[in-house]
Tab-separated table of C-alpha atoms in Angstrom:
chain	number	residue	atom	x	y	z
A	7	UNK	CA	0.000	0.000	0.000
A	8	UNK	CA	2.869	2.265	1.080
A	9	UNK	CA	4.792	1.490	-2.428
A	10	UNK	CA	0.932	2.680	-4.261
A	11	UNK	CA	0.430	5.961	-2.597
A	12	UNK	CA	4.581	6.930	-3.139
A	13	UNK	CA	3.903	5.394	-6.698
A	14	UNK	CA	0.911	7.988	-6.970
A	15	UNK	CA	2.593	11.011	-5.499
A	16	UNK	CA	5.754	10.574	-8.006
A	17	UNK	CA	3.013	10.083	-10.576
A	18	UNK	CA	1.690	13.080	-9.842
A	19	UNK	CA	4.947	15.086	-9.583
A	20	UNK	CA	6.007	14.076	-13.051
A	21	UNK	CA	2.110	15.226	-14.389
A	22	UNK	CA	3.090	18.946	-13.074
A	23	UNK	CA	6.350	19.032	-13.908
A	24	UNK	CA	5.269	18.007	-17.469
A	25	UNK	CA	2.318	20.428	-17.215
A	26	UNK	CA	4.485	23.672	-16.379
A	27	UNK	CA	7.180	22.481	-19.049
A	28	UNK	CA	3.822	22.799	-21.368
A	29	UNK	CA	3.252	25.988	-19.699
A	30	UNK	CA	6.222	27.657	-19.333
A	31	UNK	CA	8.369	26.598	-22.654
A	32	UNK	CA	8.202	28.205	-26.175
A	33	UNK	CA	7.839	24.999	-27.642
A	34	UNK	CA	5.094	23.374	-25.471
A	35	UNK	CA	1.367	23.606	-25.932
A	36	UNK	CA	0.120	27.392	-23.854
A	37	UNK	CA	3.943	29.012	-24.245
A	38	UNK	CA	2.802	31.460	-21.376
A	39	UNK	CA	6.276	32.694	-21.205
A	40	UNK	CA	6.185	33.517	-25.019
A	41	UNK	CA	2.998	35.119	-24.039
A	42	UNK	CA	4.647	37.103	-21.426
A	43	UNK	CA	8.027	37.607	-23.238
A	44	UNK	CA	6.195	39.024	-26.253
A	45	UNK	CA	3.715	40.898	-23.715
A	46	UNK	CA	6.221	42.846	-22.021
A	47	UNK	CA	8.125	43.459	-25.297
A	48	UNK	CA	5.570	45.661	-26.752
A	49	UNK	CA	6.017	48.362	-24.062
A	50	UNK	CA	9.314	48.609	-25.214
A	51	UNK	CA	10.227	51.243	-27.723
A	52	UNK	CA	13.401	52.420	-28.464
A	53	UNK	CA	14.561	55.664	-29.981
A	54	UNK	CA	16.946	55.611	-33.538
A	55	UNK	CA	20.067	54.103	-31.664
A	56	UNK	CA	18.918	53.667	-28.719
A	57	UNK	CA	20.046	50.820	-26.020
A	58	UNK	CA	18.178	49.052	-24.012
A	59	UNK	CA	19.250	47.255	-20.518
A	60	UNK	CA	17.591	44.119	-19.632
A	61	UNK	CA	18.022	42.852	-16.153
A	62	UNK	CA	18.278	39.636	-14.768
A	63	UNK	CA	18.270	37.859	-18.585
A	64	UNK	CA	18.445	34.100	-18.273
A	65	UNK	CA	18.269	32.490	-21.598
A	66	UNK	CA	17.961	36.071	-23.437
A	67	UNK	CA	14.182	35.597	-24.065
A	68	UNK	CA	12.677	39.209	-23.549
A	69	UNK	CA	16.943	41.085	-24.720
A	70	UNK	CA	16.350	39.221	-27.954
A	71	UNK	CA	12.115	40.226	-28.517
A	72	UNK	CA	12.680	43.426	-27.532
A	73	UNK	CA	15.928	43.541	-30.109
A	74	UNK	CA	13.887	41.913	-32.328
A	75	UNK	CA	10.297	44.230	-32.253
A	76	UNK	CA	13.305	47.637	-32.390
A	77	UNK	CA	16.005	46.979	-35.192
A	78	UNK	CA	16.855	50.913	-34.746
A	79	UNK	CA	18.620	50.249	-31.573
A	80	UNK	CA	19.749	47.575	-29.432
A	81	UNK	CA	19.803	45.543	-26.250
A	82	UNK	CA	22.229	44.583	-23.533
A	83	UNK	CA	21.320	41.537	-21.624
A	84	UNK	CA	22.920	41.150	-18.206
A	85	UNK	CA	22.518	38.357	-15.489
A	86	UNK	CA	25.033	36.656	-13.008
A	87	UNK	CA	24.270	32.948	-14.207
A	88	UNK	CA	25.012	31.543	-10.810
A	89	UNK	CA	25.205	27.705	-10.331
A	90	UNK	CA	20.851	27.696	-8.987
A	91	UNK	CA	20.326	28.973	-13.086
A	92	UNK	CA	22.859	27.045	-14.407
A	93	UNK	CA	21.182	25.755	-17.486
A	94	UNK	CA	21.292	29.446	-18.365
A	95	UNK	CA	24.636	31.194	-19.480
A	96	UNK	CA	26.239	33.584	-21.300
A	97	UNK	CA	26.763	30.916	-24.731
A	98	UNK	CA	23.079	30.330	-24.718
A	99	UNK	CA	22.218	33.701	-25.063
A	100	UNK	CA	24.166	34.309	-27.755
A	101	UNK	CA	23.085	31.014	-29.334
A	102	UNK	CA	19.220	31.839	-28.856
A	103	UNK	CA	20.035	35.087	-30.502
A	104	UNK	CA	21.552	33.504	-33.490
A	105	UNK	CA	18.985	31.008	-34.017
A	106	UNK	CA	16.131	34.365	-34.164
A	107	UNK	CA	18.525	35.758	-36.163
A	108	UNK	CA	18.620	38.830	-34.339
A	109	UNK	CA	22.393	40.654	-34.532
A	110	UNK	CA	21.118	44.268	-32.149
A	111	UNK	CA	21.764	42.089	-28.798
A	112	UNK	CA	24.726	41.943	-26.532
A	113	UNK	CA	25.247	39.822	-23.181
A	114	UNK	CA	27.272	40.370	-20.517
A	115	UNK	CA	27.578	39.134	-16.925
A	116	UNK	CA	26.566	41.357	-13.917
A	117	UNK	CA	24.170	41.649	-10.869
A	118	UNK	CA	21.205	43.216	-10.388
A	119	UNK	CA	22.200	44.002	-7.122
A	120	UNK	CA	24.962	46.071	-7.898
A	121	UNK	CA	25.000	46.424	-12.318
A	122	UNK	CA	27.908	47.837	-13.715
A	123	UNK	CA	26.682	50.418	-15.695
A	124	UNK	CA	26.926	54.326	-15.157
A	125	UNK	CA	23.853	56.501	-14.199
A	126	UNK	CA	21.509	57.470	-17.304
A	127	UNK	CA	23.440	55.079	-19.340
A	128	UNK	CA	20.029	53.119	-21.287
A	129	UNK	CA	17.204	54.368	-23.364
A	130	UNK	CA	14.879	51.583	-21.660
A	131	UNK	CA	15.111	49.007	-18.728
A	132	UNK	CA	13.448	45.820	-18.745
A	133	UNK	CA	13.068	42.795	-16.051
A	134	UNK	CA	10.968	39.701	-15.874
A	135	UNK	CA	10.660	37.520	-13.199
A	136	UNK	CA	13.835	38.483	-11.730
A	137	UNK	CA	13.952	40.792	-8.063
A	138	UNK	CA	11.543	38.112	-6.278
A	139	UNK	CA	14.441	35.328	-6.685
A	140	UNK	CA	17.121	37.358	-5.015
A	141	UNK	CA	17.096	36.498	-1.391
A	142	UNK	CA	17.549	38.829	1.215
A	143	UNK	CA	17.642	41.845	-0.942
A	144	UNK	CA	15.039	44.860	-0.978
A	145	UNK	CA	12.934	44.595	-4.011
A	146	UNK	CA	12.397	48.000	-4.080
A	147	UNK	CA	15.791	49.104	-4.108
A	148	UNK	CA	16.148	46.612	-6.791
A	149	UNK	CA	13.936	48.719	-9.378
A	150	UNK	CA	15.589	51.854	-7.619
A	151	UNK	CA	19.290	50.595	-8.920
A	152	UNK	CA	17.847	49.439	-12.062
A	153	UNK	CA	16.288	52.833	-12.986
A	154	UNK	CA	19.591	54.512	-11.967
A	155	UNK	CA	20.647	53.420	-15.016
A	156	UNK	CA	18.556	54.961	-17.333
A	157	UNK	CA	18.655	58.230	-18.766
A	158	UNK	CA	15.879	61.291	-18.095
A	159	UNK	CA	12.884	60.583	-20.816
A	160	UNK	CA	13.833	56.884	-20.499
A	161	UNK	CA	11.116	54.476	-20.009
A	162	UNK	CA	10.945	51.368	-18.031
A	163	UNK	CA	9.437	47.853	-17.840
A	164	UNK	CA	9.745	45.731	-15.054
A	165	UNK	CA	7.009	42.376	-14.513
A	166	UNK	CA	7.242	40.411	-11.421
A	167	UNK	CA	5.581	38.530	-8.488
A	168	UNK	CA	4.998	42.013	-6.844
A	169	UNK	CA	3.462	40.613	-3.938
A	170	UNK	CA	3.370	42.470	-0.630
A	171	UNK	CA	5.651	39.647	0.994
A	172	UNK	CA	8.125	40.681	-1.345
A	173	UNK	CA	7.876	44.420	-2.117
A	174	UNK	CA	5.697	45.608	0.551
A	175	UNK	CA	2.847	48.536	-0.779
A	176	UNK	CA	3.877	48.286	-4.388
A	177	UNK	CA	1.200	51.311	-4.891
A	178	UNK	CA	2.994	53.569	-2.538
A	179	UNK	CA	6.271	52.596	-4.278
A	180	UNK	CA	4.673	54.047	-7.700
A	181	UNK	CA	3.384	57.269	-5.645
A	182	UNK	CA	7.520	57.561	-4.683
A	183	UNK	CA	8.513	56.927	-8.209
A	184	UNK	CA	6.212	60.326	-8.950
A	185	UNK	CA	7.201	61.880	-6.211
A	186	UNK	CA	10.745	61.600	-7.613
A	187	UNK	CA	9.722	62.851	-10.828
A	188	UNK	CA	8.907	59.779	-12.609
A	189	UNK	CA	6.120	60.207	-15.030
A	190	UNK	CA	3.330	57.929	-16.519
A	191	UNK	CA	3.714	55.422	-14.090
A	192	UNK	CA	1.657	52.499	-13.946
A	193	UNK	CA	1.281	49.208	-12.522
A	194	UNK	CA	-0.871	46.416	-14.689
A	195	UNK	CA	-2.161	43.508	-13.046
A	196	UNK	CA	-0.910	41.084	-15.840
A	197	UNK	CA	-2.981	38.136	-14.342
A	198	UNK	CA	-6.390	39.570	-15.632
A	199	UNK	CA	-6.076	38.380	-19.336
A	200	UNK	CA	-2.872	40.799	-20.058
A	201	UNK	CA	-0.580	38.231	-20.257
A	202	UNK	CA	-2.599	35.347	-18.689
A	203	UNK	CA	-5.851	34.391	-17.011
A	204	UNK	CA	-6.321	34.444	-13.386
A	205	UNK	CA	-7.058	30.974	-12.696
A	206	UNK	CA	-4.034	29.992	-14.490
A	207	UNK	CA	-1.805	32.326	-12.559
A	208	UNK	CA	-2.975	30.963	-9.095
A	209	UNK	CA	-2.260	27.533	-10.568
A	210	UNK	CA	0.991	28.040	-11.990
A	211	UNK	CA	2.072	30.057	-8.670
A	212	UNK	CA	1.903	33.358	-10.488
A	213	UNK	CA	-0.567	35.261	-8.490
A	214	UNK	CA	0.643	39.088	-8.066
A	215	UNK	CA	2.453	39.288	-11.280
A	216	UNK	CA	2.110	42.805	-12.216
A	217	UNK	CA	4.085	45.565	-14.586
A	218	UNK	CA	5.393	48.280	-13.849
A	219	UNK	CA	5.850	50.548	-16.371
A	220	UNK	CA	6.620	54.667	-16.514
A	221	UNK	CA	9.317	56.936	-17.818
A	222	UNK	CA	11.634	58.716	-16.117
């Protein structure tokens, strides 16, 4: 009996696994994170050599669509790669952007935490599903040393599991962002059919994705 229920359970386990492979991947059957990639992509607009900065970049999924959807400029993908991602790395990027054919990307490692860029270096920031994974750290100041590095008139993109666990009143963190001068900022729930449904999100462990989005 003991051997039937453990049987069921890693039965079970290999049905989710396979059902947020389906999820998640480009090539499986609902490709939310081509949904989401290509979601937060078309906020991005870049000016006639522009460069974009795109934080936290994994496999080079949303560098390469937002190089892709803005062949006047380009994009600069950073992450740190460390040994919890390390199916992701600097060679895959650059081999993902080959295989899209896209040329207006460049990778490099840094950390969010600390990116080695000067102040008002980028036309446009973009995250996805990055600040929430870095333990310890204050999402907030996260987004704050991300936006140091874009330039005044900039604009900014930045999706993830902005729950108040993680980033405390989200809303008041937009209401600073004015405060500070920011302008058109905004924060989309991306769980109400922007990106994906909300029953979906709960199941995938999603709930409290949101975008926030402004200029500086």
């Amino acid at each position: 009996m003991t051997f039937g229920i453990v049987s069921l359970v890693l039965l079970a386990i290999t049905c989710w696994v396979g059902y947020l492979y389906s999820s998640f991947s480009y090539n499986g059957s609902r490709q939310i994170s081509r949904k989401v990639v290509e979601g937060i992509a078309g906020y991005v607009e870049l000016p006639e050599g522009g460069v974009g900065l795109d934080v936290g970049c994994g496999s080079g999924a949303l560098t390469i669509a937002c190089a892709k959807r803005n062949p006047q400029g380009s994009m600069v993908g950073v992450d740190r790669w460390g040994k919890e991602y390390a199916s992701y790395n600097l060679q895959l990027c650059d081999d993902n952007a080959q295989a899209e054919g896209v040329s207006n990307v460049a990778f490099q490692k840094g950390d969010a935490t600390a990116l080695p860029f000067e102040d008002e270096t980028f036309d446009v920031v973009t995250s996805n599903y990055v600040y929430h994974n870095i333990v310890g750290a204050d999402k907030q100041a996260l987004i704050l040393e991300t936006l140091r590095t874009l330039k005044k008139g900039g604009t900014f993109a930045i999706h993830d599991l902005m729950t108040p666990r993680r980033y405390g009143d989200i809303y008041a963190f937009a209401d600073r962002l004015r405060a500070m001068g920011y302008e058109r900022v905004e924060i989309l729930d991306t769980t109400d059919g922007l990106f994906l449904p909300h029953g979906q999100a709960v199941l995938l462990g999603l709930e409290g994705s949101k975008l926030l989005i402004g200029r500086k």
